[in-house]
mmCIF file of C-alpha atoms and ligand atoms in Angstrom:
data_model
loop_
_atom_site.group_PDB
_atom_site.id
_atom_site.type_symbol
_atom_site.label_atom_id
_atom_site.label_comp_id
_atom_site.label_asym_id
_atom_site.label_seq_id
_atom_site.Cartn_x
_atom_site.Cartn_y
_atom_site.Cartn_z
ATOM 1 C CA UNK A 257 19.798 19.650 -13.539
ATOM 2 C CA UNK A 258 20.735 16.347 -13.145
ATOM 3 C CA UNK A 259 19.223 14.939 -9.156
ATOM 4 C CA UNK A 260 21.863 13.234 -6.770
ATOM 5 C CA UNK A 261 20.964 9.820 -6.154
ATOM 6 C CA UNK A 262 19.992 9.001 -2.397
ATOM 7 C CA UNK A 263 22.234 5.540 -1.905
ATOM 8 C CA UNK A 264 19.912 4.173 0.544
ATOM 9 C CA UNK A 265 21.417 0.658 -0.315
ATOM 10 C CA UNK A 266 24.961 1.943 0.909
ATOM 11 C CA UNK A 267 22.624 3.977 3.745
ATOM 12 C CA UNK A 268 21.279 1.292 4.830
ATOM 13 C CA UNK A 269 24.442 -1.349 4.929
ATOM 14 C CA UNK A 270 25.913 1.257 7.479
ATOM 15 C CA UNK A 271 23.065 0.579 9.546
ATOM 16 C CA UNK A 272 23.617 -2.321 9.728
ATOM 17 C CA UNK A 273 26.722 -2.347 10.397
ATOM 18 C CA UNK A 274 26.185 -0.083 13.187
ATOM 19 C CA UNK A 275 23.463 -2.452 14.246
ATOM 20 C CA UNK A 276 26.499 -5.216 14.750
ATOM 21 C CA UNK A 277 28.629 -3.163 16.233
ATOM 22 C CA UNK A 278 25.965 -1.865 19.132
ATOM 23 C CA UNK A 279 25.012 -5.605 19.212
ATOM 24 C CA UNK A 280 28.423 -6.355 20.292
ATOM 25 C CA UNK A 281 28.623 -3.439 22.481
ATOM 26 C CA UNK A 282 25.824 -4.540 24.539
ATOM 27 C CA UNK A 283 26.693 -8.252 25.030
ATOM 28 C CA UNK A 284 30.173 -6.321 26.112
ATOM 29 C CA UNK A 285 28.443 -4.421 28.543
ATOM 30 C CA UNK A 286 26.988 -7.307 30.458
ATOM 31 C CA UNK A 287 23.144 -7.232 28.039
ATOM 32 C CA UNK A 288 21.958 -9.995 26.695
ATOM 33 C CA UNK A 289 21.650 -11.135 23.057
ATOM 34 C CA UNK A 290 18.984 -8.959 21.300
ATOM 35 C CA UNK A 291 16.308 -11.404 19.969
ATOM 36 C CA UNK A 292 13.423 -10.713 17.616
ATOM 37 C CA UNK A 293 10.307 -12.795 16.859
ATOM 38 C CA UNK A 294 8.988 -13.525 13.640
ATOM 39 C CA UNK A 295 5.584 -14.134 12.967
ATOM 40 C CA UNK A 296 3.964 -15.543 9.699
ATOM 41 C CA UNK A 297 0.238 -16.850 9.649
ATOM 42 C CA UNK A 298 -0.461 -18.037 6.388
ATOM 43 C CA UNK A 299 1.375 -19.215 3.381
ATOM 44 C CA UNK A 300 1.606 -15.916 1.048
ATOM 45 C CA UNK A 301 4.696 -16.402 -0.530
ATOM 46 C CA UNK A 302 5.909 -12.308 -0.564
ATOM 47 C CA UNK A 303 5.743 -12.157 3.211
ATOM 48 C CA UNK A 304 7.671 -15.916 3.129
ATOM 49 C CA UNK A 305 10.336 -14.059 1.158
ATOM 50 C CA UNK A 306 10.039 -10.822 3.438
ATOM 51 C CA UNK A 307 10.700 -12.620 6.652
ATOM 52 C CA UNK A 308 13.337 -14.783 5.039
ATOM 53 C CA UNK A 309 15.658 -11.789 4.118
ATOM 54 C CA UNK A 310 14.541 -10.541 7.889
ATOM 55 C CA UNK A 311 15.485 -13.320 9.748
ATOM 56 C CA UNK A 312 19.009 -13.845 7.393
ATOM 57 C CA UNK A 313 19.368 -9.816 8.382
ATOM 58 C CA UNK A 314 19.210 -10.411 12.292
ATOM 59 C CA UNK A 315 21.670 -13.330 11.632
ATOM 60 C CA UNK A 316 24.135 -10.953 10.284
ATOM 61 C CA UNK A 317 23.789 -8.435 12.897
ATOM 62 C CA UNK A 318 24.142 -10.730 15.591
ATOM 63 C CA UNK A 319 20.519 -10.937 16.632
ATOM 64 C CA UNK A 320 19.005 -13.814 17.530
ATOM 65 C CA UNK A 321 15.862 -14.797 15.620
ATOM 66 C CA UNK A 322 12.869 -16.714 16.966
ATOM 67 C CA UNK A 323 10.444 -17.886 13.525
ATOM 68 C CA UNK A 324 6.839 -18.510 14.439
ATOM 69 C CA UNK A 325 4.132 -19.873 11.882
ATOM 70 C CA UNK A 326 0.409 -20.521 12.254
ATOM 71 C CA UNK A 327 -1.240 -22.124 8.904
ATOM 72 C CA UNK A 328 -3.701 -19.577 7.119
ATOM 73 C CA UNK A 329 -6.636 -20.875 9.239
ATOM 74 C CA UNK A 330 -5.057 -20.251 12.129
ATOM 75 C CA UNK A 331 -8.209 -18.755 14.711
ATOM 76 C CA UNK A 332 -7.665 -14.779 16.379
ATOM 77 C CA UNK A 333 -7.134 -16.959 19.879
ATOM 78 C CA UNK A 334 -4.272 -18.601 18.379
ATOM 79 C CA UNK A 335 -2.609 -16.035 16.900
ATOM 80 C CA UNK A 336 -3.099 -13.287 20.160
ATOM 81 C CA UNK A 337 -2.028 -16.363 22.416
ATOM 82 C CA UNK A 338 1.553 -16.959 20.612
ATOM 83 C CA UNK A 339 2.207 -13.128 21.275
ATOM 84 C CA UNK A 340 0.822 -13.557 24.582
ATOM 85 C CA UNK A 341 3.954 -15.918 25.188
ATOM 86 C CA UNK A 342 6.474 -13.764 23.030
ATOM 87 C CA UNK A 343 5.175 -10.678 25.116
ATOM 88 C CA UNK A 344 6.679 -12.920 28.173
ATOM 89 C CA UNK A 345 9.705 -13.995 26.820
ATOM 90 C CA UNK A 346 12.884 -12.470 28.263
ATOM 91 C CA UNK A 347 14.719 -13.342 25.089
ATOM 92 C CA UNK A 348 12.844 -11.404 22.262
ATOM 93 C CA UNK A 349 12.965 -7.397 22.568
ATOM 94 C CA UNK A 350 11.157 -7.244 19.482
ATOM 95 C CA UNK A 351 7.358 -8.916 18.073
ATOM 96 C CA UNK A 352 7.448 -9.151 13.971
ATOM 97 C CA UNK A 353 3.773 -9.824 12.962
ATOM 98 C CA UNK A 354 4.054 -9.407 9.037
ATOM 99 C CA UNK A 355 1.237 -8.202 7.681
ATOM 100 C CA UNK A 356 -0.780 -8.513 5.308
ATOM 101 C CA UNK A 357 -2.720 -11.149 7.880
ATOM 102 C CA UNK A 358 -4.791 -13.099 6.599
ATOM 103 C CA UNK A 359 -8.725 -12.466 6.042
ATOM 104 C CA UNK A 360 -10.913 -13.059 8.698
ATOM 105 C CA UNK A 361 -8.362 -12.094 11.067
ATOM 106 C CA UNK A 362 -8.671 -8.875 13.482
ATOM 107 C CA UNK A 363 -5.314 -7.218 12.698
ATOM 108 C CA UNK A 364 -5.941 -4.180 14.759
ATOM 109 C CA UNK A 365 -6.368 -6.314 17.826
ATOM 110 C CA UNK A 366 -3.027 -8.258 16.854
ATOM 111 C CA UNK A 367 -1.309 -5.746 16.558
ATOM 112 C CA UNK A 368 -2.826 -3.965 19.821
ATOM 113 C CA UNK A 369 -1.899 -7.578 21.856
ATOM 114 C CA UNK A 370 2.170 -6.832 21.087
ATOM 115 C CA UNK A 371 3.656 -4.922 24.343
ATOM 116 C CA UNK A 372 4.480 -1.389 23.405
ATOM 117 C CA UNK A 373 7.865 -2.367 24.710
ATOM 118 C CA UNK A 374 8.145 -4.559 22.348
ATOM 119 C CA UNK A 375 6.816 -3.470 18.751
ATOM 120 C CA UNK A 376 9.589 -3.196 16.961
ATOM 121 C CA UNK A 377 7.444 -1.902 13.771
ATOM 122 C CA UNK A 378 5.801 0.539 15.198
ATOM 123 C CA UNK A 379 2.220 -0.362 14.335
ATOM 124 C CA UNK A 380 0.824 -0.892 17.695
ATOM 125 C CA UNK A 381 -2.194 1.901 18.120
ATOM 126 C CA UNK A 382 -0.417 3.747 21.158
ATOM 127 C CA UNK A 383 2.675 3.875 19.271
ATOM 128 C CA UNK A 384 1.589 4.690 16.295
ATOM 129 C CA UNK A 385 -1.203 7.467 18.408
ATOM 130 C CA UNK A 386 2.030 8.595 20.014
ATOM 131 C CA UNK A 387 3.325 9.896 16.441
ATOM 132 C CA UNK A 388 0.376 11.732 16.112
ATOM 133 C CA UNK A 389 0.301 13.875 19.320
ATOM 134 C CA UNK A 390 2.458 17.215 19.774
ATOM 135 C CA UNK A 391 4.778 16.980 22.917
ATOM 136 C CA UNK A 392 4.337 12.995 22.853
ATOM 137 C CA UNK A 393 6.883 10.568 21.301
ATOM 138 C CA UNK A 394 6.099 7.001 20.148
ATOM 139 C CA UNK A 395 9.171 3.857 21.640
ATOM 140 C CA UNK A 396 9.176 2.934 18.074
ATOM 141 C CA UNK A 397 8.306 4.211 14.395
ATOM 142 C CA UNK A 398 7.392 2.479 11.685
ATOM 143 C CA UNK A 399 10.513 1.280 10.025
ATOM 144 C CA UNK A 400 9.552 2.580 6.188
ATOM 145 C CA UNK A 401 8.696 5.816 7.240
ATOM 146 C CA UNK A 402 11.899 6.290 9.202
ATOM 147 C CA UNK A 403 13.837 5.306 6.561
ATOM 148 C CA UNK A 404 12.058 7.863 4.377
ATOM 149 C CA UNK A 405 13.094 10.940 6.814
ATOM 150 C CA UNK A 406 16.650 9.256 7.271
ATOM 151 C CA UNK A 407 17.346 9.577 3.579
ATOM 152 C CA UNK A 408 16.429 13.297 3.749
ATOM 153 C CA UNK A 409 18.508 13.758 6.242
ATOM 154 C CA UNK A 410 21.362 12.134 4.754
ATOM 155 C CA UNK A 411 20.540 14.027 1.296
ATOM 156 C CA UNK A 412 20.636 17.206 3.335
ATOM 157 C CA UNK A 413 16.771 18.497 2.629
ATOM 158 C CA UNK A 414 16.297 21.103 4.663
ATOM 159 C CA UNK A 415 13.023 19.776 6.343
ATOM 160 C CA UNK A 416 11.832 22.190 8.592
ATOM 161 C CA UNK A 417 9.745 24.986 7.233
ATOM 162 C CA UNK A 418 9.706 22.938 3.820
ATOM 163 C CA UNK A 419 6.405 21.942 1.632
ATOM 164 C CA UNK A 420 6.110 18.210 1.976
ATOM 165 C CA UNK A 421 3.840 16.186 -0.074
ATOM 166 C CA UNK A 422 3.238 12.574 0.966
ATOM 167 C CA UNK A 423 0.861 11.031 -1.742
ATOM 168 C CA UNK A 424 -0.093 7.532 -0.278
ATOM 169 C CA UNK A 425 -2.429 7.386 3.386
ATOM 170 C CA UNK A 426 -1.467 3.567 4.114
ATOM 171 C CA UNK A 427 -1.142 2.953 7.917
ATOM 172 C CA UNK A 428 2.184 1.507 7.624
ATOM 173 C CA UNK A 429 3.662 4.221 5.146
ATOM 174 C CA UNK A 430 1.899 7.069 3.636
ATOM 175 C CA UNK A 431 0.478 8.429 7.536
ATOM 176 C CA UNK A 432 3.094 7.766 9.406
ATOM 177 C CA UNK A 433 5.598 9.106 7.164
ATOM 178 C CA UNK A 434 3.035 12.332 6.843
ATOM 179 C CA UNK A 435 3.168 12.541 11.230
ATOM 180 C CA UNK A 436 7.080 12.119 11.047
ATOM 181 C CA UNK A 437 7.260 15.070 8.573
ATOM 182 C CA UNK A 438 5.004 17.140 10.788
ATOM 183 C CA UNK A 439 7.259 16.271 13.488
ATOM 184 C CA UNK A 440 10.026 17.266 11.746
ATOM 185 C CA UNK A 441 8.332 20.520 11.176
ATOM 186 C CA UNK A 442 7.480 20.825 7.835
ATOM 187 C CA UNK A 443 4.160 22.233 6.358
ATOM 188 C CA UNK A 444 2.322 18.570 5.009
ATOM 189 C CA UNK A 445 0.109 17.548 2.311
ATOM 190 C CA UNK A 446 -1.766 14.320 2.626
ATOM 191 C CA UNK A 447 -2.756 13.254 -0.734
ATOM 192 C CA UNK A 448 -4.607 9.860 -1.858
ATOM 193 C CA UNK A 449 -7.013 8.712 -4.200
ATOM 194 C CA UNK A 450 -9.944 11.370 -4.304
ATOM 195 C CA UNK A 451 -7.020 14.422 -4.390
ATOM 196 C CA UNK A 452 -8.372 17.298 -6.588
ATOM 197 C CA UNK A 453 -5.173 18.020 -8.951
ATOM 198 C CA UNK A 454 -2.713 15.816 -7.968
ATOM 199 C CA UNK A 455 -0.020 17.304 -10.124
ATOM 200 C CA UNK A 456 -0.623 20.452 -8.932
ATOM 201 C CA UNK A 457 0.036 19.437 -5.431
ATOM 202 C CA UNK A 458 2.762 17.964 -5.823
ATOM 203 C CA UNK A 459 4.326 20.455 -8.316
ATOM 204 C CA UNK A 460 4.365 22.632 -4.773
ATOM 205 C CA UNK A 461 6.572 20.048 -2.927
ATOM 206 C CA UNK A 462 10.361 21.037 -1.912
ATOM 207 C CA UNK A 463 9.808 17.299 -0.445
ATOM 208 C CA UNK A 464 7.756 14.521 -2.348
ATOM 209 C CA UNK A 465 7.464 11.160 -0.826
ATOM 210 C CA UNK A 466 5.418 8.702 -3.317
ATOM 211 C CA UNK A 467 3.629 5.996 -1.501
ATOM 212 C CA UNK A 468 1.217 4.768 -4.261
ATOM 213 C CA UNK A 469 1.823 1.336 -5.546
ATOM 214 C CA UNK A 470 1.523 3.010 -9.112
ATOM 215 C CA UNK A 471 4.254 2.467 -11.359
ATOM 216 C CA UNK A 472 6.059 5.421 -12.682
ATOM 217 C CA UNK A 473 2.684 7.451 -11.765
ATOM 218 C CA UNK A 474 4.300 10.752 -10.645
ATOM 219 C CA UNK A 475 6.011 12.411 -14.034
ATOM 220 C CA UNK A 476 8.581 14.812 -14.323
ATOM 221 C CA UNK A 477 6.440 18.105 -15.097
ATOM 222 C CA UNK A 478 4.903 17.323 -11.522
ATOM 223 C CA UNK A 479 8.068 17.459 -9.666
ATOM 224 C CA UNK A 480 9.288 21.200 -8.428
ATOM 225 C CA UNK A 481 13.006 22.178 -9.476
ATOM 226 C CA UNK A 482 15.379 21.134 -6.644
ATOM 227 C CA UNK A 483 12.834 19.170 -4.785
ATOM 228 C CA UNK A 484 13.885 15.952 -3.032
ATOM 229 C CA UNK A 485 11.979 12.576 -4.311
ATOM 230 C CA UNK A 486 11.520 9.342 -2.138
ATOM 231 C CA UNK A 487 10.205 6.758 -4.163
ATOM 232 C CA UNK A 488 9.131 3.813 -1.770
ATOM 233 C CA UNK A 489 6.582 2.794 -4.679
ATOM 234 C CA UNK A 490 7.632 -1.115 -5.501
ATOM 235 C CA UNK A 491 5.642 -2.453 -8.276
ATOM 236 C CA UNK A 492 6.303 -4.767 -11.084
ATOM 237 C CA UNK A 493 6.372 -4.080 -14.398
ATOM 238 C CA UNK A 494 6.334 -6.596 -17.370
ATOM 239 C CA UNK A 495 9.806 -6.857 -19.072
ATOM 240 C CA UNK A 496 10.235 -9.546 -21.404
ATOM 241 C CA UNK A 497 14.003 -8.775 -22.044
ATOM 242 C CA UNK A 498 14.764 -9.661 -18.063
ATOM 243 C CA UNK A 499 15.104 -13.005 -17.545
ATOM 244 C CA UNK A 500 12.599 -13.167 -14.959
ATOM 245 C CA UNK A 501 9.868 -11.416 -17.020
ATOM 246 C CA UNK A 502 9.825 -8.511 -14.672
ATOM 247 C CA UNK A 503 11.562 -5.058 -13.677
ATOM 248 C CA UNK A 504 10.808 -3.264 -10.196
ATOM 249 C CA UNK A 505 10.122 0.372 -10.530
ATOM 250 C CA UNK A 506 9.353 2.444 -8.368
ATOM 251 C CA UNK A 507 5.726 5.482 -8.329
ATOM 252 C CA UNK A 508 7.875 7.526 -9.653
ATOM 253 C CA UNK A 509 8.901 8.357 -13.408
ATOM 254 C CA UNK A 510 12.796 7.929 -12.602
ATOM 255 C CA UNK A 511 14.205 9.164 -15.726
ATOM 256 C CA UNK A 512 11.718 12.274 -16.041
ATOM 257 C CA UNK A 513 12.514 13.073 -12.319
ATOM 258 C CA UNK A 514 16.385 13.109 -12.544
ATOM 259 C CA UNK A 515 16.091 16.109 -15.046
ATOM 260 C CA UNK A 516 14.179 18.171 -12.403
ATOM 261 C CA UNK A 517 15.013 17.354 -8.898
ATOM 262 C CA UNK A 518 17.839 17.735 -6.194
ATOM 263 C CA UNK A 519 17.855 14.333 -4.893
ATOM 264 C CA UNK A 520 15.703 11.096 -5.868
ATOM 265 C CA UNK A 521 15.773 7.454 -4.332
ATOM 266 C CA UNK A 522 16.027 5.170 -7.121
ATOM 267 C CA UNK A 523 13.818 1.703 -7.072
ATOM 268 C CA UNK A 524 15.423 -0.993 -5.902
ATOM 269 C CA UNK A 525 18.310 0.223 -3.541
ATOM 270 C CA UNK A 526 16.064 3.165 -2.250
ATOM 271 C CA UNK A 527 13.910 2.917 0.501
ATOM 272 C CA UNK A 528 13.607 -0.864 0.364
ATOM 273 C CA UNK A 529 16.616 -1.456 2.277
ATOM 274 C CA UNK A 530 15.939 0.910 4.888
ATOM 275 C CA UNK A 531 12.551 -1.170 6.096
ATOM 276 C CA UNK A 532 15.246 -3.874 7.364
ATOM 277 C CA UNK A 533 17.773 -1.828 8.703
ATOM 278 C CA UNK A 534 15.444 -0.085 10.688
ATOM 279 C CA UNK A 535 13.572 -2.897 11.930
ATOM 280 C CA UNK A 536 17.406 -4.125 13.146
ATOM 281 C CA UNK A 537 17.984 -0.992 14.479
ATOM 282 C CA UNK A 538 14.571 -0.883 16.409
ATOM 283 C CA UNK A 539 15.260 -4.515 18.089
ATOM 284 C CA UNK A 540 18.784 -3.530 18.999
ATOM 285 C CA UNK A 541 17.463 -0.543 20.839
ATOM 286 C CA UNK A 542 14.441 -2.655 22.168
ATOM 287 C CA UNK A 543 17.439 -4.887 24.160
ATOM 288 C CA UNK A 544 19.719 -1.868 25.153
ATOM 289 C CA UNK A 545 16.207 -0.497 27.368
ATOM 290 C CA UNK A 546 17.033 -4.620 29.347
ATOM 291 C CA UNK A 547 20.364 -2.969 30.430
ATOM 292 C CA UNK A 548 20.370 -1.972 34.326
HETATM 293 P P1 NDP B 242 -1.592 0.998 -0.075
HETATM 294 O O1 NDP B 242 -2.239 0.360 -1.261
HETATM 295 O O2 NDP B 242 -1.959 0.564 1.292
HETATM 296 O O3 NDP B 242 -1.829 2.584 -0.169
HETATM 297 C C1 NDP B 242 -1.723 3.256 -1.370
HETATM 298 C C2 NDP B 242 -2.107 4.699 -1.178
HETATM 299 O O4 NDP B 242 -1.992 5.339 -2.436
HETATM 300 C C3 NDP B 242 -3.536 4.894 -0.687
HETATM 301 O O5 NDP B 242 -3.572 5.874 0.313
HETATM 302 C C4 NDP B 242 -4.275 5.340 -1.940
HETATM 303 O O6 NDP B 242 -5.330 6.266 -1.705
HETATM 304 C C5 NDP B 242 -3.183 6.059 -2.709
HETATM 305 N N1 NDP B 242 -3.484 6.044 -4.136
HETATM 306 C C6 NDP B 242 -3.806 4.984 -4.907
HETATM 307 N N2 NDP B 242 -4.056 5.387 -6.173
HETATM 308 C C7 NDP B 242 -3.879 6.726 -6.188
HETATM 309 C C8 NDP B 242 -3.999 7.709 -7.188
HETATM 310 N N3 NDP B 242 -4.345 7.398 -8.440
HETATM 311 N N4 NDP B 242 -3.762 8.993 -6.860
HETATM 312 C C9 NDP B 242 -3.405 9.305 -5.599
HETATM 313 N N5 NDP B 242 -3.277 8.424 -4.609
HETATM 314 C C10 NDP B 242 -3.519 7.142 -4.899
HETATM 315 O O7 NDP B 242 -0.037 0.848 -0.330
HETATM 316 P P2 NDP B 242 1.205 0.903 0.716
HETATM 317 O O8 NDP B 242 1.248 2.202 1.398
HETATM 318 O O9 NDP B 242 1.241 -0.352 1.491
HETATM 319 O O10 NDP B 242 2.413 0.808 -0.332
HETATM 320 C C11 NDP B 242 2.641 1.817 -1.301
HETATM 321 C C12 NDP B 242 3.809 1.380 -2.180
HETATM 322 O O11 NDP B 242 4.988 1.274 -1.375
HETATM 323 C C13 NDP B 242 3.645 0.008 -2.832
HETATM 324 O O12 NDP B 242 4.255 0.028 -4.110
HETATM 325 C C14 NDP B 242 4.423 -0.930 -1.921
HETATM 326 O O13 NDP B 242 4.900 -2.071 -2.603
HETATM 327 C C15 NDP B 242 5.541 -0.026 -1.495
HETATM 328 N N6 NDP B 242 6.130 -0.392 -0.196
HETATM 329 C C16 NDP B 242 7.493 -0.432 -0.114
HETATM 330 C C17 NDP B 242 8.101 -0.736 1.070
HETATM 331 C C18 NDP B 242 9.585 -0.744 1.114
HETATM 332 O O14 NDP B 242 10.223 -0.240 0.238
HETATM 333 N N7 NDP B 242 10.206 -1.259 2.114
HETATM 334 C C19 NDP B 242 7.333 -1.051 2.287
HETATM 335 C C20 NDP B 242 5.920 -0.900 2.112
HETATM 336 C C21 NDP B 242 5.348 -0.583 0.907
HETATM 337 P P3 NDP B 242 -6.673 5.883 -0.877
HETATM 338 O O15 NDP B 242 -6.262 5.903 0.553
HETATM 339 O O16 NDP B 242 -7.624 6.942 -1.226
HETATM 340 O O17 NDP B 242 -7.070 4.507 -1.347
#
């Protein structure tokens, strides 16, 4: 068997596009310009680059971008008072705190301080406690997650009734993309670090969503025949022959996997452009709630 592979690069640019177009509908229909906040404490240069491509995203889509920094020393007052302000602010729909914060600060109470209304990734505790409760639904998901369950869909996994296996507990991936699947009504495994067997487990999974931050941990012989692979995994790998020293791969073992499964995400042009095109799609729907 050789596995389809989930375009979520092509997945996501339709997003996007869909994002403009909505964008355009709504100015149309008399809303106003959907505007999202960015904001970077500290000087990590990944999260400069991650709000970069952001920001140059909402540009594309037609949504206005407001960029916010506070230096790495920047006090929990400071930090809660700026989204104080952006939680007033008519013209942002959407709060962008990217994470990681730095140390020292309370990130829990950050993220708590963004209106509900407002958090566009999905982190805030009652959104995020909305996931997690039967009957309730959250205004906004975390935009990694979602993009994992829209490239099942698109694959056409049958989710419901299905064995998931999420291996990876993070806050902003593994869990919530564990509560979607539940949601979604399939029969989930949480695994992590202290699993018993982890090939075992996963061997058992018609869905396997990799969360680790382990290159190519997950090998072939654990993957079931026909089951559907997302590989959000992003890690670095030492490659002399690449002109920047470096390949991306993903937590999966790509090759291996391809001989076994029905559908895999390969690393990059998997899940990593869904996080954006979800985050656009989140603000867009965060200004279309303004309309009377
Ligand atoms: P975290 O480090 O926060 O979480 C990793 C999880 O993997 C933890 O739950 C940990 O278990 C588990 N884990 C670690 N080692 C093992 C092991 N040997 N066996 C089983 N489980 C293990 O990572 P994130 O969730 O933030 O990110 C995971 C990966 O996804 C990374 O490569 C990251 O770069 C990538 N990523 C990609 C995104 C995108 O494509 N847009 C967005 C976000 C992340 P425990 O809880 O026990 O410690």
């Amino acid at each position: 068997m050789t596995a389809k592979i989930i375009d979520g690069k092509a997945i996501a640019a339709e997003m996007r596009e869909d994002v403009a177009k909505g964008v355009k509908e709504l100015i149309a229909a008399g809303g106003t310009q959907p505007g999202l906040a960015t904001v970077l404490v500290g000087g990590n240069p990944a999260s400069h680059t991650y709000v970069r491509m952001k920001r140059k995203a909402c540009a594309k889509a037609g949504i206005e971008s407001f960029h916010h920094e506070l230096p790495d020393d920047a006090s929990q007052e400071e930090v809660e008072k700026l989204i104080q302000t952006l939680n007033a602010d008519s013209k942002v729909h959407g709060i962008l705190v990217q994470l990681p914060l730095p140390a020292g600060l309370d990130e829990e109470q950050i993220l708590r301080s963004i209106s509900i209304e407002k958090d566009v990734d999905g982190f805030h505790p009652v959104n995020i406690g909305r996931l997690a409760q039967k009957g309730r639904e959250p205004l906004f998901v975390p935009c990694t997650p979602a993009g994992c369950m829209i490239l099942l869909e698109k694959a056409g996994a049958q989710i419901e009734g299905a064995n998931a296996v999420v291996v990876g507990r993070s806050n902003i991936v593994g869990m919530p993309a564990a509560l979607l699947l539940v949601k979604a009504n399939a029969t989930t495994t949480i695994c992590h670090s202290r699993t018993k067997d982890l090939p075992a487990v996963c061997r058992e999974a018609d869905i396997l969503i990799a969360a680790i931050g382990r290159a190519e941990m997950i090998r072939g012989d654990w993957i079931k025949p026909g089951a559907y692979v997302i590989d959000v995994g992003m890690n670095r790998v030492d490659d002399p022959s690449r002109e920047r020293g470096y390949r991306l791969t993903g937590d999966v073992a790509y090759d291996e996997a391809m001989e076994v499964a029905a559908a895999i995400t390969p690393v990059p042009g998997g899940v990593g452009p869904m996080t954006i095109a979800g985050l656009l799609a989140n603000t867009l729907r965060s200004a279309q709630r303004t309309l009377p």
